[in-house]
Amino acid sequence: METLAMHISNGIIDGPVAAVFAAFAFAVLTLCVLRARRDLDDRLAPMAGLVAAFIFAVQMLNFPIFTAGVSGHLLGGALAALLVGPWVGALCVAVVLVVQALVFGDGGVAMLGLNITNMAILGTVAAYLLIALLLRVLPRTPAGLGVTAFVSGLVSVLVASQGFVLQYWLGGTTDLGGNLAGLAGTMAGVHLLIGVGEGLITATTVVTVAKVRPDLVYALRALKPAAPAAAVPVAGGAR
């Protein structure tokens, strides 16, 4: 069950594949820094710090997955994307992962690029794409925002877990005997349950913030509702 951990430990993926994903993560985070500079202002900068601190604190709280004999915790990609946007959000999650690896040994330092790719990049991107879609079709009420947060949180965890499956296929150090589909199914099953917890935490947090300070929810500010269809003039020239 060690290979099911989203925080990949040293030795699970071979060195060359880990190095490739480290370079990929560094390139994407560099892009995030450049794009985030356009978004950061007097409101978003302190919010980014609060989001990173909140994700770090909540990740310390694990909830058991009794059916799999493992435990799960908040990844934070969807929460960060909703509150501070995809660029700053990915940086927030990446900072949390770096601190956890260097200070607490949660995930191997050599595997840091893999973990950042899965949780900070893939999870946040998948969540924000879904958020952008759902906020265009759902009402911008607490219920609509809650559904958006829950679904995006759930999906972000599943996408991050399948990122690990791809990485293991490319450079896993243990031979699965061609049973990659079994690994993918096991990862999806376990992380579906973790995703439910992720979705509930994300929805509760974002709806609470939106009720008090909706201007602090990046997604509500940046993603405009779909414009209504323009009226078509009636033939014949109605007066």
GROMACS .gro file of N, CA and C in nm, residues 30-41 44 87-88 91:
model
   48
   30THR      N    1   0.769   2.817  -1.287
   30THR     CA    2   0.825   2.944  -1.336
   30THR      C    3   0.720   3.023  -1.413
   31LEU      N    4   0.646   2.953  -1.498
   31LEU     CA    5   0.536   3.018  -1.569
   31LEU      C    6   0.432   3.072  -1.471
   32CYS      N    7   0.402   2.994  -1.367
   32CYS     CA    8   0.304   3.038  -1.267
   32CYS      C    9   0.350   3.166  -1.198
   33VAL      N   10   0.480   3.174  -1.167
   33VAL     CA   11   0.534   3.295  -1.103
   33VAL      C   12   0.515   3.416  -1.194
   34LEU      N   13   0.545   3.400  -1.322
   34LEU     CA   14   0.533   3.510  -1.417
   34LEU      C   15   0.388   3.554  -1.432
   35ARG      N   16   0.296   3.457  -1.441
   35ARG     CA   17   0.155   3.491  -1.455
   35ARG      C   18   0.094   3.543  -1.325
   36ALA      N   19   0.141   3.490  -1.212
   36ALA     CA   20   0.086   3.531  -1.083
   36ALA      C   21   0.118   3.677  -1.054
   37ARG      N   22   0.228   3.728  -1.107
   37ARG     CA   23   0.266   3.868  -1.082
   37ARG      C   24   0.159   3.962  -1.137
   38ARG      N   25   0.085   3.920  -1.238
   38ARG     CA   26  -0.022   4.004  -1.293
   38ARG      C   27  -0.143   4.007  -1.201
   39ASP      N   28  -0.163   3.898  -1.126
   39ASP     CA   29  -0.281   3.887  -1.041
   39ASP      C   30  -0.261   3.945  -0.901
   40LEU      N   31  -0.139   3.938  -0.851
   40LEU     CA   32  -0.115   3.976  -0.713
   40LEU      C   33  -0.142   4.125  -0.691
   41ASP      N   34  -0.222   4.152  -0.592
   41ASP     CA   35  -0.251   4.290  -0.552
   41ASP      C   36  -0.264   4.292  -0.400
   44LEU      N   37  -0.503   3.996  -0.303
   44LEU     CA   38  -0.468   3.858  -0.334
   44LEU      C   39  -0.341   3.813  -0.263
   87TRP      N   40  -0.288   3.015  -1.108
   87TRP     CA   41  -0.144   3.043  -1.107
   87TRP      C   42  -0.091   3.054  -0.965
   88VAL      N   43  -0.154   3.139  -0.886
   88VAL     CA   44  -0.113   3.154  -0.746
   88VAL      C   45  -0.146   3.027  -0.668
   91LEU      N   46   0.118   2.763  -0.698
   91LEU     CA   47   0.235   2.801  -0.619
   91LEU      C   48   0.212   2.775  -0.470
   0.00000   0.00000   0.00000
